[in-house]
PDB file of C-alpha atoms in Angstrom:
ATOM      1  CA  MET C  15     -58.038 -18.495  28.358  1.00  0.00           C
ATOM      2  CA  ALA C  16     -60.271 -15.330  27.493  1.00  0.00           C
ATOM      3  CA  SER C  17     -62.485 -14.091  30.136  1.00  0.00           C
ATOM      4  CA  ARG C  18     -66.437 -14.551  29.290  1.00  0.00           C
ATOM      5  CA  ARG C  19     -67.290 -11.076  27.467  1.00  0.00           C
ATOM      6  CA  PRO C  20     -68.856  -8.831  29.727  1.00  0.00           C
ATOM      7  CA  SER C  21     -72.756  -8.794  29.868  1.00  0.00           C
ATOM      8  CA  ILE C  22     -74.163  -5.533  28.074  1.00  0.00           C
ATOM      9  CA  ASP C  23     -77.053  -3.957  29.490  1.00  0.00           C
ATOM     10  CA  GLY C  24     -79.690  -3.796  26.409  1.00  0.00           C
ATOM     11  CA  ILE C  25     -83.213  -3.433  25.712  1.00  0.00           C
ATOM     12  CA  LEU C  26     -85.500  -5.963  23.394  1.00  0.00           C
ATOM     13  CA  VAL C  27     -88.324  -3.889  21.840  1.00  0.00           C
ATOM     14  CA  ALA C  28     -91.217  -5.697  19.618  1.00  0.00           C
ATOM     15  CA  GLN C  29     -92.794  -4.314  16.788  1.00  0.00           C
ATOM     16  CA  VAL C  30     -96.189  -5.247  14.723  1.00  0.00           C
ATOM     17  CA  THR C  31     -97.537  -3.526  11.938  1.00  0.00           C
ATOM     18  CA  ASP C  32    -100.133  -3.624   9.475  1.00  0.00           C
ATOM     19  CA  LEU C  33    -102.823  -5.285  11.355  1.00  0.00           C
ATOM     20  CA  HIS C  34    -105.703  -4.337   9.026  1.00  0.00           C
ATOM     21  CA  ILE C  35    -108.096  -4.999  11.724  1.00  0.00           C
ATOM     22  CA  GLY C  36    -112.001  -4.830  10.049  1.00  0.00           C
ATOM     23  CA  PHE C  37    -110.925  -6.202   6.655  1.00  0.00           C
ATOM     24  CA  ASP C  38    -113.761  -8.608   7.112  1.00  0.00           C
ATOM     25  CA  ARG C  39    -115.932  -5.682   8.332  1.00  0.00           C
ATOM     26  CA  ASP C  40    -118.534  -6.902  11.395  1.00  0.00           C
ATOM     27  CA  ASN C  41    -116.850 -10.258  11.545  1.00  0.00           C
ATOM     28  CA  PRO C  42    -115.117 -10.123  15.292  1.00  0.00           C
ATOM     29  CA  HIS C  43    -113.352 -13.330  14.509  1.00  0.00           C
ATOM     30  CA  GLU C  44    -111.918 -12.398  10.977  1.00  0.00           C
ATOM     31  CA  LEU C  45    -108.544 -13.852  10.000  1.00  0.00           C
ATOM     32  CA  ASN C  46    -106.791 -10.690  10.540  1.00  0.00           C
ATOM     33  CA  VAL C  47    -107.938 -10.769  14.242  1.00  0.00           C
ATOM     34  CA  ARG C  48    -106.885 -14.493  14.677  1.00  0.00           C
ATOM     35  CA  ARG C  49    -103.490 -13.682  13.068  1.00  0.00           C
ATOM     36  CA  LEU C  50    -102.902 -10.670  15.857  1.00  0.00           C
ATOM     37  CA  ASN C  51    -103.691 -12.539  18.659  1.00  0.00           C
ATOM     38  CA  MET C  52    -101.230 -15.479  17.368  1.00  0.00           C
ATOM     39  CA  VAL C  53     -98.517 -12.711  17.501  1.00  0.00           C
ATOM     40  CA  ILE C  54     -99.402 -11.072  20.808  1.00  0.00           C
ATOM     41  CA  ASP C  55     -99.629 -14.356  22.442  1.00  0.00           C
ATOM     42  CA  GLN C  56     -96.024 -15.186  21.496  1.00  0.00           C
ATOM     43  CA  LEU C  57     -94.707 -11.991  22.646  1.00  0.00           C
ATOM     44  CA  ASN C  58     -96.348 -12.355  25.788  1.00  0.00           C
ATOM     45  CA  ALA C  59     -94.777 -15.576  26.432  1.00  0.00           C
ATOM     46  CA  MET C  60     -91.123 -14.842  25.053  1.00  0.00           C
ATOM     47  CA  ARG C  61     -88.282 -14.940  27.272  1.00  0.00           C
ATOM     48  CA  PRO C  62     -86.485 -12.849  27.687  1.00  0.00           C
ATOM     49  CA  LYS C  63     -89.819 -10.797  27.094  1.00  0.00           C
ATOM     50  CA  PRO C  64     -89.640  -7.623  25.071  1.00  0.00           C
ATOM     51  CA  SER C  65     -89.848  -4.235  27.374  1.00  0.00           C
ATOM     52  CA  MET C  66     -92.134  -2.262  24.961  1.00  0.00           C
ATOM     53  CA  LEU C  67     -94.215  -2.977  21.946  1.00  0.00           C
ATOM     54  CA  LEU C  68     -94.190  -0.548  18.619  1.00  0.00           C
ATOM     55  CA  VAL C  69     -97.411  -0.733  16.747  1.00  0.00           C
ATOM     56  CA  THR C  70     -96.280   1.096  13.649  1.00  0.00           C
ATOM     57  CA  GLY C  71     -99.688   1.804  11.467  1.00  0.00           C
ATOM     58  CA  ASP C  72    -102.426   0.425   9.355  1.00  0.00           C
ATOM     59  CA  LEU C  73    -104.086  -0.406  12.482  1.00  0.00           C
ATOM     60  CA  VAL C  74    -107.391  -0.956  10.746  1.00  0.00           C
ATOM     61  CA  GLU C  75    -108.412  -1.588   7.272  1.00  0.00           C
ATOM     62  CA  ASN C  76    -111.012   1.463   7.139  1.00  0.00           C
ATOM     63  CA  GLY C  77    -110.147   4.514   8.656  1.00  0.00           C
ATOM     64  CA  ASP C  78    -113.866   5.747   9.295  1.00  0.00           C
ATOM     65  CA  ASP C  79    -114.525   2.340  11.053  1.00  0.00           C
ATOM     66  CA  LEU C  80    -114.677   3.450  14.855  1.00  0.00           C
ATOM     67  CA  ASP C  81    -115.773  -0.202  15.878  1.00  0.00           C
ATOM     68  CA  ALA C  82    -112.860  -1.772  14.106  1.00  0.00           C
ATOM     69  CA  TYR C  83    -110.483   1.020  16.259  1.00  0.00           C
ATOM     70  CA  ARG C  84    -112.298  -0.023  19.382  1.00  0.00           C
ATOM     71  CA  HIS C  85    -111.764  -3.998  18.182  1.00  0.00           C
ATOM     72  CA  MET C  86    -108.175  -3.194  17.578  1.00  0.00           C
ATOM     73  CA  ARG C  87    -107.176  -1.357  20.654  1.00  0.00           C
ATOM     74  CA  SER C  88    -108.801  -4.106  22.816  1.00  0.00           C
ATOM     75  CA  LEU C  89    -106.643  -6.790  20.948  1.00  0.00           C
ATOM     76  CA  VAL C  90    -103.430  -4.922  21.487  1.00  0.00           C
ATOM     77  CA  ALA C  91    -104.343  -4.299  24.991  1.00  0.00           C
ATOM     78  CA  ARG C  92    -103.647  -8.099  25.452  1.00  0.00           C
ATOM     79  CA  TRP C  93     -99.713  -7.075  25.315  1.00  0.00           C
ATOM     80  CA  GLU C  94     -98.542  -6.909  28.945  1.00  0.00           C
ATOM     81  CA  GLY C  95     -96.403  -3.767  28.634  1.00  0.00           C
ATOM     82  CA  PRO C  96     -96.072  -0.203  27.217  1.00  0.00           C
ATOM     83  CA  ILE C  97     -97.060   0.523  23.640  1.00  0.00           C
ATOM     84  CA  LEU C  98     -96.020   3.224  21.235  1.00  0.00           C
ATOM     85  CA  TRP C  99     -98.159   3.829  18.373  1.00  0.00           C
ATOM     86  CA  ALA C 100     -97.756   5.283  14.762  1.00  0.00           C
ATOM     87  CA  ILE C 101    -100.373   5.533  12.023  1.00  0.00           C
ATOM     88  CA  GLY C 102    -100.498   4.451   8.424  1.00  0.00           C
ATOM     89  CA  ASN C 103    -102.318   5.276   5.261  1.00  0.00           C
ATOM     90  CA  HIS C 104    -105.296   3.236   6.127  1.00  0.00           C
ATOM     91  CA  ASP C 105    -105.662   5.133   9.275  1.00  0.00           C
ATOM     92  CA  SER C 106    -107.719   8.122  10.125  1.00  0.00           C
ATOM     93  CA  ARG C 107    -106.186  10.647  12.590  1.00  0.00           C
ATOM     94  CA  GLU C 108    -109.565  11.898  13.977  1.00  0.00           C
ATOM     95  CA  ALA C 109    -110.925   8.250  14.732  1.00  0.00           C
ATOM     96  CA  PHE C 110    -107.583   6.891  15.867  1.00  0.00           C
ATOM     97  CA  LEU C 111    -107.466   9.944  18.670  1.00  0.00           C
ATOM     98  CA  GLU C 112    -111.055   9.432  19.633  1.00  0.00           C
ATOM     99  CA  VAL C 113    -110.507   5.976  20.685  1.00  0.00           C
ATOM    100  CA  THR C 114    -107.005   6.697  22.293  1.00  0.00           C
ATOM    101  CA  PRO C 115    -107.642   9.559  24.726  1.00  0.00           C
ATOM    102  CA  GLY C 116    -104.586  11.364  25.798  1.00  0.00           C
ATOM    103  CA  MET C 117    -102.459  10.234  22.846  1.00  0.00           C
ATOM    104  CA  PRO C 118     -99.950  13.205  22.343  1.00  0.00           C
ATOM    105  CA  THR C 119     -99.980  15.090  19.210  1.00  0.00           C
ATOM    106  CA  ASP C 120     -97.615  17.907  17.719  1.00  0.00           C
ATOM    107  CA  GLU C 121     -99.065  21.640  17.375  1.00  0.00           C
ATOM    108  CA  HIS C 122    -100.446  20.830  14.223  1.00  0.00           C
ATOM    109  CA  GLY C 123    -102.524  17.749  15.230  1.00  0.00           C
ATOM    110  CA  PHE C 124    -100.136  15.501  13.602  1.00  0.00           C
ATOM    111  CA  VAL C 125     -99.682  12.097  15.631  1.00  0.00           C
ATOM    112  CA  GLN C 126     -95.997  12.279  16.340  1.00  0.00           C
ATOM    113  CA  TYR C 127     -94.311  12.762  19.472  1.00  0.00           C
ATOM    114  CA  GLU C 128     -91.361  11.256  21.213  1.00  0.00           C
ATOM    115  CA  ALA C 129     -90.711   8.714  24.328  1.00  0.00           C
ATOM    116  CA  ASP C 130     -87.746   7.674  26.343  1.00  0.00           C
ATOM    117  CA  HIS C 131     -86.996   4.098  27.096  1.00  0.00           C
ATOM    118  CA  GLY C 132     -84.320   2.022  27.802  1.00  0.00           C
ATOM    119  CA  GLY C 133     -81.653   4.608  27.347  1.00  0.00           C
ATOM    120  CA  VAL C 134     -82.984   5.475  23.795  1.00  0.00           C
ATOM    121  CA  ARG C 135     -85.243   8.394  22.701  1.00  0.00           C
ATOM    122  CA  TRP C 136     -87.973   7.139  20.159  1.00  0.00           C
ATOM    123  CA  ILE C 137     -89.266   9.549  17.722  1.00  0.00           C
ATOM    124  CA  ILE C 138     -92.663   8.811  16.312  1.00  0.00           C
ATOM    125  CA  LEU C 139     -93.434  10.303  12.887  1.00  0.00           C
ATOM    126  CA  ASP C 140     -96.845  10.536  11.027  1.00  0.00           C
ATOM    127  CA  THR C 141     -96.662   9.926   7.522  1.00  0.00           C
ATOM    128  CA  LEU C 142    -100.220   9.569   6.746  1.00  0.00           C
ATOM    129  CA  ASP C 143    -101.447  11.583   3.733  1.00  0.00           C
ATOM    130  CA  PRO C 144    -105.218  11.047   3.363  1.00  0.00           C
ATOM    131  CA  GLY C 145    -106.645   9.653   0.303  1.00  0.00           C
ATOM    132  CA  ARG C 146    -103.321   8.348  -0.708  1.00  0.00           C
ATOM    133  CA  HIS C 147    -101.506   5.173  -0.553  1.00  0.00           C
ATOM    134  CA  GLY C 148     -98.026   6.383  -0.309  1.00  0.00           C
ATOM    135  CA  GLY C 149     -96.398   8.461   2.419  1.00  0.00           C
ATOM    136  CA  MET C 150     -95.956  12.210   3.114  1.00  0.00           C
ATOM    137  CA  LEU C 151     -93.746  14.386   5.402  1.00  0.00           C
ATOM    138  CA  CYS C 152     -94.851  17.958   4.704  1.00  0.00           C
ATOM    139  CA  ASP C 153     -92.915  21.037   5.857  1.00  0.00           C
ATOM    140  CA  GLU C 154     -94.622  21.326   9.254  1.00  0.00           C
ATOM    141  CA  ARG C 155     -93.772  17.569  10.151  1.00  0.00           C
ATOM    142  CA  ALA C 156     -90.234  17.875   8.956  1.00  0.00           C
ATOM    143  CA  ASN C 157     -89.864  21.078  10.871  1.00  0.00           C
ATOM    144  CA  TRP C 158     -90.979  19.465  13.932  1.00  0.00           C
ATOM    145  CA  LEU C 159     -88.525  16.641  13.489  1.00  0.00           C
ATOM    146  CA  ASP C 160     -85.724  18.749  12.795  1.00  0.00           C
ATOM    147  CA  LEU C 161     -86.262  20.830  15.912  1.00  0.00           C
ATOM    148  CA  ARG C 162     -86.397  17.365  17.965  1.00  0.00           C
ATOM    149  CA  LEU C 163     -83.386  16.368  16.362  1.00  0.00           C
ATOM    150  CA  GLN C 164     -81.299  19.402  17.395  1.00  0.00           C
ATOM    151  CA  GLU C 165     -82.138  18.693  20.919  1.00  0.00           C
ATOM    152  CA  ARG C 166     -80.250  16.007  23.117  1.00  0.00           C
ATOM    153  CA  THR C 167     -78.004  15.257  20.661  1.00  0.00           C
ATOM    154  CA  ASP C 168     -76.089  12.962  22.734  1.00  0.00           C
ATOM    155  CA  VAL C 169     -79.062  10.521  23.228  1.00  0.00           C
ATOM    156  CA  PRO C 170     -79.213   7.423  20.986  1.00  0.00           C
ATOM    157  CA  THR C 171     -82.318   7.684  18.869  1.00  0.00           C
ATOM    158  CA  VAL C 172     -84.437   5.615  16.654  1.00  0.00           C
ATOM    159  CA  ILE C 173     -87.195   7.292  14.275  1.00  0.00           C
ATOM    160  CA  VAL C 174     -90.196   5.139  13.773  1.00  0.00           C
ATOM    161  CA  LEU C 175     -92.779   5.575  11.121  1.00  0.00           C
ATOM    162  CA  HIS C 176     -95.161   3.799   8.805  1.00  0.00           C
ATOM    163  CA  HIS C 177     -93.974   4.393   5.301  1.00  0.00           C
ATOM    164  CA  PRO C 178     -90.285   3.515   4.616  1.00  0.00           C
ATOM    165  CA  PRO C 179     -88.969   6.361   2.255  1.00  0.00           C
ATOM    166  CA  VAL C 180     -87.230   4.044   0.170  1.00  0.00           C
ATOM    167  CA  ASP C 181     -87.334   1.935  -3.178  1.00  0.00           C
ATOM    168  CA  THR C 182     -88.185  -1.704  -2.031  1.00  0.00           C
ATOM    169  CA  GLY C 183     -87.818  -3.243  -5.280  1.00  0.00           C
ATOM    170  CA  ILE C 184     -91.577  -4.010  -5.131  1.00  0.00           C
ATOM    171  CA  ASP C 185     -92.844  -1.735  -7.729  1.00  0.00           C
ATOM    172  CA  TRP C 186     -96.125  -0.843  -6.278  1.00  0.00           C
ATOM    173  CA  MET C 187     -94.968  -0.652  -2.432  1.00  0.00           C
ATOM    174  CA  SER C 188     -92.212   1.674  -3.031  1.00  0.00           C
ATOM    175  CA  ALA C 189     -91.408   5.090  -2.396  1.00  0.00           C
ATOM    176  CA  LEU C 190     -88.801   6.778  -4.880  1.00  0.00           C
ATOM    177  CA  SER C 191     -85.831   9.014  -4.031  1.00  0.00           C
ATOM    178  CA  CYS C 192     -87.354  11.678  -6.363  1.00  0.00           C
ATOM    179  CA  GLU C 193     -90.305  12.326  -4.223  1.00  0.00           C
ATOM    180  CA  GLU C 194     -90.272  15.529  -2.311  1.00  0.00           C
ATOM    181  CA  TRP C 195     -91.075  13.960   1.036  1.00  0.00           C
ATOM    182  CA  VAL C 196     -88.315  11.422   0.830  1.00  0.00           C
ATOM    183  CA  GLN C 197     -86.006  14.275   0.199  1.00  0.00           C
ATOM    184  CA  ARG C 198     -87.330  16.451   2.819  1.00  0.00           C
ATOM    185  CA  LEU C 199     -86.903  13.303   5.275  1.00  0.00           C
ATOM    186  CA  GLU C 200     -83.483  12.735   4.004  1.00  0.00           C
ATOM    187  CA  ALA C 201     -82.220  16.285   4.582  1.00  0.00           C
ATOM    188  CA  VAL C 202     -83.392  16.411   8.074  1.00  0.00           C
ATOM    189  CA  VAL C 203     -82.033  12.689   9.248  1.00  0.00           C
ATOM    190  CA  LYS C 204     -78.865  12.528   7.169  1.00  0.00           C
ATOM    191  CA  PRO C 205     -76.852  15.168   9.694  1.00  0.00           C
ATOM    192  CA  ALA C 206     -78.429  13.668  12.741  1.00  0.00           C
ATOM    193  CA  THR C 207     -75.599  11.469  14.298  1.00  0.00           C
ATOM    194  CA  GLN C 208     -77.328  10.562  17.173  1.00  0.00           C
ATOM    195  CA  VAL C 209     -79.957   8.502  14.926  1.00  0.00           C
ATOM    196  CA  VAL C 210     -78.858   4.746  15.306  1.00  0.00           C
ATOM    197  CA  GLY C 211     -81.680   3.352  13.289  1.00  0.00           C
ATOM    198  CA  MET C 212     -85.097   3.629  11.678  1.00  0.00           C
ATOM    199  CA  ILE C 213     -87.998   1.361  11.945  1.00  0.00           C
ATOM    200  CA  ALA C 214     -90.910   1.178   9.615  1.00  0.00           C
ATOM    201  CA  GLY C 215     -93.873  -1.060   8.076  1.00  0.00           C
ATOM    202  CA  HIS C 216     -96.230  -0.720   5.435  1.00  0.00           C
ATOM    203  CA  VAL C 217     -94.828  -3.066   2.899  1.00  0.00           C
ATOM    204  CA  HIS C 218     -96.277  -6.400   4.708  1.00  0.00           C
ATOM    205  CA  ARG C 219     -92.599  -7.926   4.271  1.00  0.00           C
ATOM    206  CA  PRO C 220     -89.347  -8.020   6.395  1.00  0.00           C
ATOM    207  CA  ILE C 221     -86.693  -5.856   4.542  1.00  0.00           C
ATOM    208  CA  ALA C 222     -83.212  -4.470   5.766  1.00  0.00           C
ATOM    209  CA  THR C 223     -81.762  -1.614   4.189  1.00  0.00           C
ATOM    210  CA  SER C 224     -80.498   1.981   4.936  1.00  0.00           C
ATOM    211  CA  PHE C 225     -81.851   5.720   4.421  1.00  0.00           C
ATOM    212  CA  ALA C 226     -79.972   8.685   4.900  1.00  0.00           C
ATOM    213  CA  GLY C 227     -76.850   6.812   6.148  1.00  0.00           C
ATOM    214  CA  LYS C 228     -78.975   5.096   8.778  1.00  0.00           C
ATOM    215  CA  PRO C 229     -79.838   1.608   9.151  1.00  0.00           C
ATOM    216  CA  LEU C 230     -83.727   1.152   8.116  1.00  0.00           C
ATOM    217  CA  ALA C 231     -85.781  -2.112   9.348  1.00  0.00           C
ATOM    218  CA  ILE C 232     -88.868  -2.787   7.628  1.00  0.00           C
ATOM    219  CA  CYS C 233     -91.041  -5.335   9.575  1.00  0.00           C
ATOM    220  CA  SER C 234     -93.701  -7.702   7.926  1.00  0.00           C
ATOM    221  CA  SER C 235     -97.310  -7.776   8.921  1.00  0.00           C
ATOM    222  CA  THR C 236     -99.440  -9.583  11.210  1.00  0.00           C
ATOM    223  CA  ALA C 237    -102.086  -9.311   8.253  1.00  0.00           C
ATOM    224  CA  PRO C 238    -101.291 -11.544   4.899  1.00  0.00           C
ATOM    225  CA  TRP C 239     -98.017 -10.762   3.412  1.00  0.00           C
ATOM    226  CA  VAL C 240     -97.194  -8.938   0.063  1.00  0.00           C
ATOM    227  CA  ALA C 241     -95.407 -11.619  -2.268  1.00  0.00           C
ATOM    228  CA  LEU C 242     -91.928 -10.878  -3.325  1.00  0.00           C
ATOM    229  CA  GLN C 243     -92.259 -10.018  -7.032  1.00  0.00           C
ATOM    230  CA  LEU C 244     -89.503  -7.849  -8.195  1.00  0.00           C
ATOM    231  CA  GLU C 245     -90.308  -7.152 -11.909  1.00  0.00           C
ATOM    232  CA  ASP C 246     -91.971  -4.228 -12.865  1.00  0.00           C
ATOM    233  CA  ILE C 247     -95.734  -4.254 -12.598  1.00  0.00           C
ATOM    234  CA  ASP C 248     -97.751  -2.800 -15.575  1.00  0.00           C
ATOM    235  CA  PRO C 249    -100.880  -0.975 -14.405  1.00  0.00           C
ATOM    236  CA  ARG C 250    -102.271  -1.546 -17.751  1.00  0.00           C
ATOM    237  CA  ARG C 251    -102.150  -5.163 -17.874  1.00  0.00           C
ATOM    238  CA  PRO C 252    -103.103  -7.803 -15.288  1.00  0.00           C
ATOM    239  CA  ASP C 253    -100.648 -10.599 -15.580  1.00  0.00           C
ATOM    240  CA  GLY C 254    -101.821 -13.011 -13.074  1.00  0.00           C
ATOM    241  CA  ARG C 255     -98.981 -12.569 -10.734  1.00  0.00           C
ATOM    242  CA  PRO C 256     -99.222 -13.488  -6.875  1.00  0.00           C
ATOM    243  CA  LEU C 257    -100.189 -10.128  -5.049  1.00  0.00           C
ATOM    244  CA  ILE C 258    -100.980 -11.335  -1.407  1.00  0.00           C
ATOM    245  CA  LEU C 259     -99.767 -14.465   0.482  1.00  0.00           C
ATOM    246  CA  GLY C 260    -101.019 -16.485   3.533  1.00  0.00           C
ATOM    247  CA  ASP C 261     -97.710 -16.776   5.097  1.00  0.00           C
ATOM    248  CA  ALA C 262     -97.660 -16.960   8.995  1.00  0.00           C
ATOM    249  CA  PRO C 263     -98.388 -13.678  10.986  1.00  0.00           C
ATOM    250  CA  ALA C 264     -94.793 -11.846  11.368  1.00  0.00           C
ATOM    251  CA  TYR C 265     -93.416  -9.300  13.841  1.00  0.00           C
ATOM    252  CA  ALA C 266     -89.790  -7.923  14.846  1.00  0.00           C
ATOM    253  CA  LEU C 267     -87.597  -7.748  17.688  1.00  0.00           C
ATOM    254  CA  HIS C 268     -85.229  -4.766  17.804  1.00  0.00           C
ATOM    255  CA  TYR C 269     -82.174  -5.332  20.391  1.00  0.00           C
ATOM    256  CA  TRP C 270     -80.140  -2.314  21.654  1.00  0.00           C
ATOM    257  CA  ASN C 271     -77.138  -3.330  23.394  1.00  0.00           C
ATOM    258  CA  GLY C 272     -75.766   0.315  23.801  1.00  0.00           C
ATOM    259  CA  GLU C 273     -73.546   0.030  20.643  1.00  0.00           C
ATOM    260  CA  ARG C 274     -75.815  -0.635  17.706  1.00  0.00           C
ATOM    261  CA  LEU C 275     -79.541  -1.595  16.787  1.00  0.00           C
ATOM    262  CA  LEU C 276     -80.057  -5.357  15.840  1.00  0.00           C
ATOM    263  CA  THR C 277     -83.406  -6.517  14.397  1.00  0.00           C
ATOM    264  CA  HIS C 278     -84.427 -10.022  14.283  1.00  0.00           C
ATOM    265  CA  PHE C 279     -87.695 -11.023  11.850  1.00  0.00           C
ATOM    266  CA  ASP C 280     -89.855 -14.185  12.948  1.00  0.00           C
ATOM    267  CA  VAL C 281     -93.636 -15.499  12.524  1.00  0.00           C
ATOM    268  CA  ALA C 282     -96.104 -16.620  15.239  1.00  0.00           C
ATOM    269  CA  GLY C 283     -97.652 -20.127  15.188  1.00  0.00           C
ATOM    270  CA  PRO C 284     -96.482 -23.707  15.409  1.00  0.00           C
ATOM    271  CA  ARG C 285     -93.026 -24.473  14.160  1.00  0.00           C
ATOM    272  CA  HIS C 286     -91.485 -27.712  12.909  1.00  0.00           C
ATOM    273  CA  VAL C 287     -88.720 -28.273  15.255  1.00  0.00           C
ATOM    274  CA  MET C 288     -85.956 -30.442  13.659  1.00  0.00           C
ATOM    275  CA  ALA C 289     -83.659 -30.308  16.325  1.00  0.00           C
ATOM    276  CA  SER C 290     -83.704 -29.482  20.320  1.00  0.00           C
ATOM    277  CA  TYR C 291     -80.876 -28.867  22.841  1.00  0.00           C
ATOM    278  CA  ASP C 292     -80.746 -32.031  24.469  1.00  0.00           C
ATOM    279  CA  ASP C 293     -77.815 -34.380  25.358  1.00  0.00           C
ATOM    280  CA  ASN C 294     -77.010 -35.363  21.833  1.00  0.00           C
ATOM    281  CA  LEU C 295     -76.188 -31.713  20.781  1.00  0.00           C
ATOM    282  CA  GLN C 296     -74.817 -30.429  23.963  1.00  0.00           C
ATOM    283  CA  PRO C 297     -71.407 -30.973  22.522  1.00  0.00           C
ATOM    284  CA  MET C 298     -71.770 -28.899  19.413  1.00  0.00           C
ATOM    285  CA  ILE C 299     -73.239 -25.992  21.715  1.00  0.00           C
ATOM    286  CA  ARG C 300     -70.116 -26.369  24.028  1.00  0.00           C
ATOM    287  CA  ASP C 301     -67.587 -26.252  21.190  1.00  0.00           C
ATOM    288  CA  PHE C 302     -69.215 -23.347  19.545  1.00  0.00           C
ATOM    289  CA  ILE C 303     -68.889 -21.237  22.644  1.00  0.00           C
ATOM    290  CA  ALA C 304     -65.513 -22.598  23.631  1.00  0.00           C
ATOM    291  CA  GLU C 305     -63.976 -21.621  20.264  1.00  0.00           C
ATOM    292  CA  ARG C 306     -64.668 -17.846  20.935  1.00  0.00           C
ATOM    293  CA  GLY C 307     -62.565 -18.137  23.941  1.00  0.00           C
ATOM    294  CA  THR C 308     -65.352 -17.231  26.197  1.00  0.00           C
ATOM    295  CA  GLY C 309     -66.401 -20.378  27.629  1.00  0.00           C
TER     296      GLY C 309
END
């Protein structure tokens, strides 16, 4: 009989994105606060517990709202572990840096930096373009990334950014391959063989795809979701389609096992459990494991 497979040391990293704290301004118990609290509670109670949390932008609804930033920081601080931050199109660099003393930036003041965790190099990009909904990676930011990727090429690397540089199929929440910032990013990332994955937010939906030959996982939001509407939208003619959904607050879990990056998407809150691992279902579990030859 085959022996049980050897255990692989891996790391489990959680992600939350698109918090939009302060949407209901001056209401400390707004819906987005309650939704974020549900996710943080679930992550803290999880076993095995993630060893790090990625918070990937649109931290607040209005970038000029310092009170919302302070409230957001206090909410996320309930997470019991290290945090890596990225900023999104709803954010303000100045306000975020004011309430996050010691936050690293590059030489041009962009909120991009790197961190080592669990044998993986995590590179955080700043894709904010003030005044625009879509993403941006200017020459300065792209050059910074290019220099980082020329270093330590033997270390597995994950790139984290708010805006996914892809057409998601949702017309108003997509980037196009013809956009200069997308082409600029692709030119830098494609030859970097040490990049094992990319992680983004922004779309308020879970999506698995690829970019520049690398896996790209897009996490859904703790704030309400964007509706899955794949038909082109006409900006001249409102057609009554659903845009925003009140589905349960979401998060992602990224697992690196030393060989590949695997992502699970889930939601927080009560679940309708239809079966549990009890004596009745033990034979099924035993058979599933035994048939692999590892049980």
